[in-house]
């Protein structure tokens, strides 16, 4: 497809999101890069990486754990200690210095963890004691997931408090807003979906109950941040991290309808299998989900320029979020605008390994 002038202009033109005017409609996806330092704090190298990508209309930070309990991979950054706040501030300052905007993605992995990553080698927590298929990435290599411990009902307020504390830390770290990570089979998604939630208390069973924790988290976070600086990430039809739901359209329609009461800025949807096919089950519709929601819609998964232009031309999304393409193309916005060749990042550069494959990708 040849890009029309009108659609190019639109994708690359400023647009409002909450109180912000983004310089374009291209958003950098949260990308875990496993390059945090001591105390799970980031430093100057990470700030350089984000600063190189500040021409995105908005950067969503890599997922950042809200507590030690919320950690599920080696070398990921946290956002709950002063040291971590200071580290993140280097990144937000660097992005702001280039007139960019940056939200923090708040993350609790639930069962997608391992005792090696937990305080005192405790079991990871989850809605129900169901072991996920797959392996955890620990400091000493990949290890089989274990059967997690089901959270007691009395522990739920403590989980919400972890989100509140992390959201306060994100404010101190001068982020412009927060994105609640409710996608990809992590804790909030584990509560939402019936494959992973077999609880018999008020947080399991019916859709209303399964959505309760997520909605309580959103309600609590609106006491810390203005709702229009809050977004949420959802992956309704993805099976990432061994997640599934019998009726995703019903589940997520309920979630989005309920989210409307909070007037948050956006829902950010992974359309299809995370990093995989964009195939959508016949009984699911992202267009319908978007129509139910009273804020903005960010579309992600497998977008290239052609798809992004089509989505804008057909008004299927307000913003387009790119993940993998931002890894090796720090100036992705300029490259897309001018039709320059894009570089593909080899998978071995995705996680760990310091500056190589991280801050050393040239601008075109
Ligand atoms: C290296 C890597 C790390 C990722 N880390 C995160 C993350 O921290 N949080 C998240 O929500 N998604 C994460 N994802 C998923 C991406 O945000 C995005 O949904 C996915 O790559 C599909 O978009 P794309 O086709 O534009 O790459 C990650 C993906 C990759 C490749």
mmCIF file of C-alpha atoms in Angstrom, residues 20-242:
data_model
loop_
_atom_site.group_PDB
_atom_site.id
_atom_site.type_symbol
_atom_site.label_atom_id
_atom_site.label_comp_id
_atom_site.label_asym_id
_atom_site.label_seq_id
_atom_site.Cartn_x
_atom_site.Cartn_y
_atom_site.Cartn_z
ATOM 1 C CA UNK A 20 -0.869 15.970 27.250
ATOM 2 C CA UNK A 21 -0.301 16.869 23.646
ATOM 3 C CA UNK A 22 1.789 14.086 22.157
ATOM 4 C CA UNK A 23 4.049 15.161 19.300
ATOM 5 C CA UNK A 24 2.736 12.253 17.221
ATOM 6 C CA UNK A 25 0.484 9.209 17.518
ATOM 7 C CA UNK A 26 3.347 6.719 17.800
ATOM 8 C CA UNK A 27 3.888 5.188 21.224
ATOM 9 C CA UNK A 28 6.856 3.175 22.416
ATOM 10 C CA UNK A 29 5.685 -0.081 24.000
ATOM 11 C CA UNK A 30 6.804 -1.261 27.424
ATOM 12 C CA UNK A 31 9.870 -3.428 26.746
ATOM 13 C CA UNK A 32 11.597 -5.387 29.495
ATOM 14 C CA UNK A 33 15.327 -5.234 28.784
ATOM 15 C CA UNK A 34 16.682 -6.752 32.045
ATOM 16 C CA UNK A 35 19.448 -4.222 32.490
ATOM 17 C CA UNK A 36 18.804 -2.834 35.968
ATOM 18 C CA UNK A 37 21.694 -2.613 38.421
ATOM 19 C CA UNK A 38 22.159 -3.131 42.144
ATOM 20 C CA UNK A 39 18.966 -2.967 44.194
ATOM 21 C CA UNK A 40 16.942 -3.337 40.975
ATOM 22 C CA UNK A 41 17.646 0.339 40.272
ATOM 23 C CA UNK A 42 18.406 1.756 36.860
ATOM 24 C CA UNK A 43 21.155 4.247 36.035
ATOM 25 C CA UNK A 44 22.606 6.471 33.342
ATOM 26 C CA UNK A 45 22.820 3.762 30.678
ATOM 27 C CA UNK A 46 19.075 3.179 30.934
ATOM 28 C CA UNK A 47 18.446 6.934 30.832
ATOM 29 C CA UNK A 48 20.508 7.124 27.622
ATOM 30 C CA UNK A 49 18.395 4.350 26.098
ATOM 31 C CA UNK A 50 15.106 6.105 26.856
ATOM 32 C CA UNK A 51 16.452 9.509 25.857
ATOM 33 C CA UNK A 52 17.463 8.107 22.431
ATOM 34 C CA UNK A 53 13.803 7.130 21.906
ATOM 35 C CA UNK A 54 12.224 10.373 23.192
ATOM 36 C CA UNK A 55 10.804 11.318 19.774
ATOM 37 C CA UNK A 56 7.994 8.795 20.357
ATOM 38 C CA UNK A 57 4.748 10.626 21.165
ATOM 39 C CA UNK A 58 4.844 8.777 24.489
ATOM 40 C CA UNK A 59 7.230 6.243 26.007
ATOM 41 C CA UNK A 60 5.756 3.603 28.253
ATOM 42 C CA UNK A 61 8.534 2.332 30.494
ATOM 43 C CA UNK A 62 9.460 -1.311 30.622
ATOM 44 C CA UNK A 63 7.397 -3.089 33.242
ATOM 45 C CA UNK A 64 8.639 -2.120 36.691
ATOM 46 C CA UNK A 65 7.840 -4.292 39.702
ATOM 47 C CA UNK A 66 5.858 -2.662 42.497
ATOM 48 C CA UNK A 67 7.522 -4.801 45.193
ATOM 49 C CA UNK A 68 9.989 -7.619 45.587
ATOM 50 C CA UNK A 69 6.991 -9.957 45.590
ATOM 51 C CA UNK A 70 5.960 -8.536 42.202
ATOM 52 C CA UNK A 71 9.282 -9.442 40.573
ATOM 53 C CA UNK A 72 9.408 -12.277 38.051
ATOM 54 C CA UNK A 73 12.596 -11.949 36.024
ATOM 55 C CA UNK A 74 16.259 -11.326 36.791
ATOM 56 C CA UNK A 75 17.586 -7.764 36.477
ATOM 57 C CA UNK A 76 14.218 -5.995 36.014
ATOM 58 C CA UNK A 77 13.847 -2.579 37.655
ATOM 59 C CA UNK A 78 11.636 -1.892 40.655
ATOM 60 C CA UNK A 79 9.738 1.223 41.654
ATOM 61 C CA UNK A 80 9.347 0.948 45.419
ATOM 62 C CA UNK A 81 12.655 2.128 46.986
ATOM 63 C CA UNK A 82 14.351 5.551 47.056
ATOM 64 C CA UNK A 83 17.296 4.138 45.109
ATOM 65 C CA UNK A 84 14.940 2.946 42.357
ATOM 66 C CA UNK A 85 13.138 6.309 42.311
ATOM 67 C CA UNK A 86 16.484 8.106 41.899
ATOM 68 C CA UNK A 87 17.428 5.749 39.082
ATOM 69 C CA UNK A 88 14.154 6.280 37.225
ATOM 70 C CA UNK A 89 14.459 10.044 37.639
ATOM 71 C CA UNK A 90 17.566 9.962 35.434
ATOM 72 C CA UNK A 91 15.392 8.517 32.660
ATOM 73 C CA UNK A 92 12.416 10.851 33.070
ATOM 74 C CA UNK A 93 14.724 13.898 33.244
ATOM 75 C CA UNK A 94 16.524 12.758 30.092
ATOM 76 C CA UNK A 95 13.261 12.187 28.211
ATOM 77 C CA UNK A 96 11.799 15.502 29.372
ATOM 78 C CA UNK A 97 14.988 17.313 28.314
ATOM 79 C CA UNK A 98 14.091 16.223 24.776
ATOM 80 C CA UNK A 99 10.433 17.269 25.223
ATOM 81 C CA UNK A 100 9.308 13.651 25.435
ATOM 82 C CA UNK A 101 6.719 12.099 27.737
ATOM 83 C CA UNK A 102 7.030 8.942 29.811
ATOM 84 C CA UNK A 103 4.583 6.760 31.754
ATOM 85 C CA UNK A 104 5.659 4.027 34.200
ATOM 86 C CA UNK A 105 4.216 0.565 33.669
ATOM 87 C CA UNK A 106 3.344 -0.845 37.106
ATOM 88 C CA UNK A 107 3.828 -4.602 37.360
ATOM 89 C CA UNK A 108 3.094 -7.433 39.725
ATOM 90 C CA UNK A 109 3.860 -10.771 38.071
ATOM 91 C CA UNK A 110 1.885 -12.977 40.473
ATOM 92 C CA UNK A 111 2.659 -16.621 39.706
ATOM 93 C CA UNK A 112 5.105 -15.827 36.841
ATOM 94 C CA UNK A 113 8.044 -15.814 39.246
ATOM 95 C CA UNK A 114 10.303 -18.175 41.147
ATOM 96 C CA UNK A 115 11.400 -18.508 44.798
ATOM 97 C CA UNK A 116 14.926 -17.450 43.666
ATOM 98 C CA UNK A 117 13.502 -14.007 42.862
ATOM 99 C CA UNK A 118 11.421 -13.677 46.030
ATOM 100 C CA UNK A 119 12.425 -12.474 49.499
ATOM 101 C CA UNK A 120 13.597 -15.410 51.654
ATOM 102 C CA UNK A 121 12.901 -17.781 48.747
ATOM 103 C CA UNK A 122 9.166 -17.613 49.376
ATOM 104 C CA UNK A 123 6.656 -19.017 46.931
ATOM 105 C CA UNK A 124 5.242 -16.591 44.358
ATOM 106 C CA UNK A 125 1.624 -15.571 45.011
ATOM 107 C CA UNK A 126 -1.392 -15.943 42.715
ATOM 108 C CA UNK A 127 -5.195 -15.975 42.804
ATOM 109 C CA UNK A 128 -5.092 -19.780 42.955
ATOM 110 C CA UNK A 129 -2.408 -22.400 43.524
ATOM 111 C CA UNK A 130 -2.084 -23.398 39.864
ATOM 112 C CA UNK A 131 1.385 -23.891 38.420
ATOM 113 C CA UNK A 132 1.993 -22.209 35.065
ATOM 114 C CA UNK A 133 3.635 -24.106 32.230
ATOM 115 C CA UNK A 134 7.067 -22.791 31.374
ATOM 116 C CA UNK A 135 10.219 -21.483 32.978
ATOM 117 C CA UNK A 136 11.231 -18.448 35.003
ATOM 118 C CA UNK A 137 14.304 -16.380 34.073
ATOM 119 C CA UNK A 138 16.402 -16.221 37.251
ATOM 120 C CA UNK A 139 19.911 -14.890 37.880
ATOM 121 C CA UNK A 140 21.207 -18.448 37.535
ATOM 122 C CA UNK A 141 19.312 -19.352 34.389
ATOM 123 C CA UNK A 142 15.882 -20.678 33.437
ATOM 124 C CA UNK A 143 14.051 -22.712 36.085
ATOM 125 C CA UNK A 144 10.681 -24.481 36.007
ATOM 126 C CA UNK A 145 7.805 -22.470 37.407
ATOM 127 C CA UNK A 146 6.580 -23.702 40.786
ATOM 128 C CA UNK A 147 3.077 -24.021 42.177
ATOM 129 C CA UNK A 148 2.315 -20.581 43.638
ATOM 130 C CA UNK A 149 0.602 -19.865 46.937
ATOM 131 C CA UNK A 150 -3.003 -18.632 46.684
ATOM 132 C CA UNK A 151 -3.402 -15.190 48.249
ATOM 133 C CA UNK A 152 -5.565 -15.039 51.379
ATOM 134 C CA UNK A 153 -8.496 -12.638 51.075
ATOM 135 C CA UNK A 154 -6.964 -10.707 53.960
ATOM 136 C CA UNK A 155 -3.819 -10.098 51.857
ATOM 137 C CA UNK A 156 -5.645 -8.269 49.041
ATOM 138 C CA UNK A 157 -5.522 -4.810 50.703
ATOM 139 C CA UNK A 158 -1.747 -5.298 50.995
ATOM 140 C CA UNK A 159 -1.495 -5.923 47.230
ATOM 141 C CA UNK A 160 -3.486 -2.754 46.522
ATOM 142 C CA UNK A 161 -1.189 -0.895 48.917
ATOM 143 C CA UNK A 162 1.832 -2.106 46.913
ATOM 144 C CA UNK A 163 0.294 -0.493 43.805
ATOM 145 C CA UNK A 164 -0.412 2.730 45.696
ATOM 146 C CA UNK A 165 3.130 2.939 47.037
ATOM 147 C CA UNK A 166 4.615 2.277 43.582
ATOM 148 C CA UNK A 167 2.319 4.913 42.045
ATOM 149 C CA UNK A 168 3.545 7.418 44.648
ATOM 150 C CA UNK A 169 7.123 6.463 43.796
ATOM 151 C CA UNK A 170 6.365 6.982 40.072
ATOM 152 C CA UNK A 171 5.249 10.512 40.935
ATOM 153 C CA UNK A 172 8.443 11.153 42.876
ATOM 154 C CA UNK A 173 10.409 9.833 39.901
ATOM 155 C CA UNK A 174 8.728 12.531 37.734
ATOM 156 C CA UNK A 175 6.881 10.198 35.401
ATOM 157 C CA UNK A 176 4.057 11.904 33.493
ATOM 158 C CA UNK A 177 1.605 9.119 34.271
ATOM 159 C CA UNK A 178 1.215 5.420 34.963
ATOM 160 C CA UNK A 179 0.091 2.405 32.994
ATOM 161 C CA UNK A 180 -1.379 -0.454 35.000
ATOM 162 C CA UNK A 181 -0.095 -3.740 33.598
ATOM 163 C CA UNK A 182 -3.182 -5.947 33.456
ATOM 164 C CA UNK A 183 -2.001 -7.945 30.430
ATOM 165 C CA UNK A 184 0.128 -10.940 29.449
ATOM 166 C CA UNK A 185 -0.851 -13.337 32.205
ATOM 167 C CA UNK A 186 0.541 -11.397 35.178
ATOM 168 C CA UNK A 187 -1.210 -10.940 38.525
ATOM 169 C CA UNK A 188 -4.164 -8.725 37.513
ATOM 170 C CA UNK A 189 -4.748 -10.793 34.377
ATOM 171 C CA UNK A 190 -4.514 -13.976 36.488
ATOM 172 C CA UNK A 191 -7.392 -12.659 38.586
ATOM 173 C CA UNK A 192 -9.444 -11.670 35.508
ATOM 174 C CA UNK A 193 -9.289 -14.996 33.690
ATOM 175 C CA UNK A 194 -11.086 -18.171 34.630
ATOM 176 C CA UNK A 195 -8.164 -20.492 33.779
ATOM 177 C CA UNK A 196 -6.059 -19.027 36.583
ATOM 178 C CA UNK A 197 -8.698 -17.803 39.031
ATOM 179 C CA UNK A 198 -10.558 -20.580 40.883
ATOM 180 C CA UNK A 199 -11.224 -18.591 44.030
ATOM 181 C CA UNK A 200 -14.393 -18.974 46.006
ATOM 182 C CA UNK A 201 -14.258 -15.619 47.817
ATOM 183 C CA UNK A 202 -15.364 -12.201 46.488
ATOM 184 C CA UNK A 203 -12.394 -12.158 44.118
ATOM 185 C CA UNK A 204 -13.244 -15.297 42.134
ATOM 186 C CA UNK A 205 -16.090 -17.031 40.325
ATOM 187 C CA UNK A 206 -18.286 -14.483 38.543
ATOM 188 C CA UNK A 207 -16.840 -11.920 36.121
ATOM 189 C CA UNK A 208 -17.755 -9.217 38.651
ATOM 190 C CA UNK A 209 -15.644 -10.978 41.275
ATOM 191 C CA UNK A 210 -12.714 -11.717 38.972
ATOM 192 C CA UNK A 211 -12.570 -8.061 37.920
ATOM 193 C CA UNK A 212 -12.810 -6.787 41.505
ATOM 194 C CA UNK A 213 -9.074 -6.605 42.256
ATOM 195 C CA UNK A 214 -8.298 -4.736 39.032
ATOM 196 C CA UNK A 215 -11.086 -2.220 39.664
ATOM 197 C CA UNK A 216 -10.035 -1.746 43.291
ATOM 198 C CA UNK A 217 -6.474 -1.097 42.108
ATOM 199 C CA UNK A 218 -7.698 1.488 39.587
ATOM 200 C CA UNK A 219 -9.882 3.167 42.227
ATOM 201 C CA UNK A 220 -6.947 3.322 44.659
ATOM 202 C CA UNK A 221 -4.566 4.713 42.042
ATOM 203 C CA UNK A 222 -6.953 7.537 41.160
ATOM 204 C CA UNK A 223 -6.352 8.813 44.691
ATOM 205 C CA UNK A 224 -2.644 9.181 43.814
ATOM 206 C CA UNK A 225 -2.773 10.279 40.166
ATOM 207 C CA UNK A 226 -5.310 12.301 38.244
ATOM 208 C CA UNK A 227 -7.375 9.722 36.287
ATOM 209 C CA UNK A 228 -6.398 11.281 32.969
ATOM 210 C CA UNK A 229 -2.755 10.387 33.699
ATOM 211 C CA UNK A 230 -3.644 6.708 34.121
ATOM 212 C CA UNK A 231 -3.884 4.048 31.424
ATOM 213 C CA UNK A 232 -4.292 0.308 31.494
ATOM 214 C CA UNK A 233 -2.861 -2.476 29.374
ATOM 215 C CA UNK A 234 -5.043 -5.455 28.438
ATOM 216 C CA UNK A 235 -4.423 -8.554 26.303
ATOM 217 C CA UNK A 236 -7.890 -10.134 26.165
ATOM 218 C CA UNK A 237 -7.189 -12.885 23.634
ATOM 219 C CA UNK A 238 -3.525 -13.546 24.337
ATOM 220 C CA UNK A 239 -2.321 -16.774 25.926
ATOM 221 C CA UNK A 240 0.983 -15.282 27.100
ATOM 222 C CA UNK A 241 2.275 -16.924 30.269
ATOM 223 C CA UNK A 242 -0.222 -19.771 30.097
#
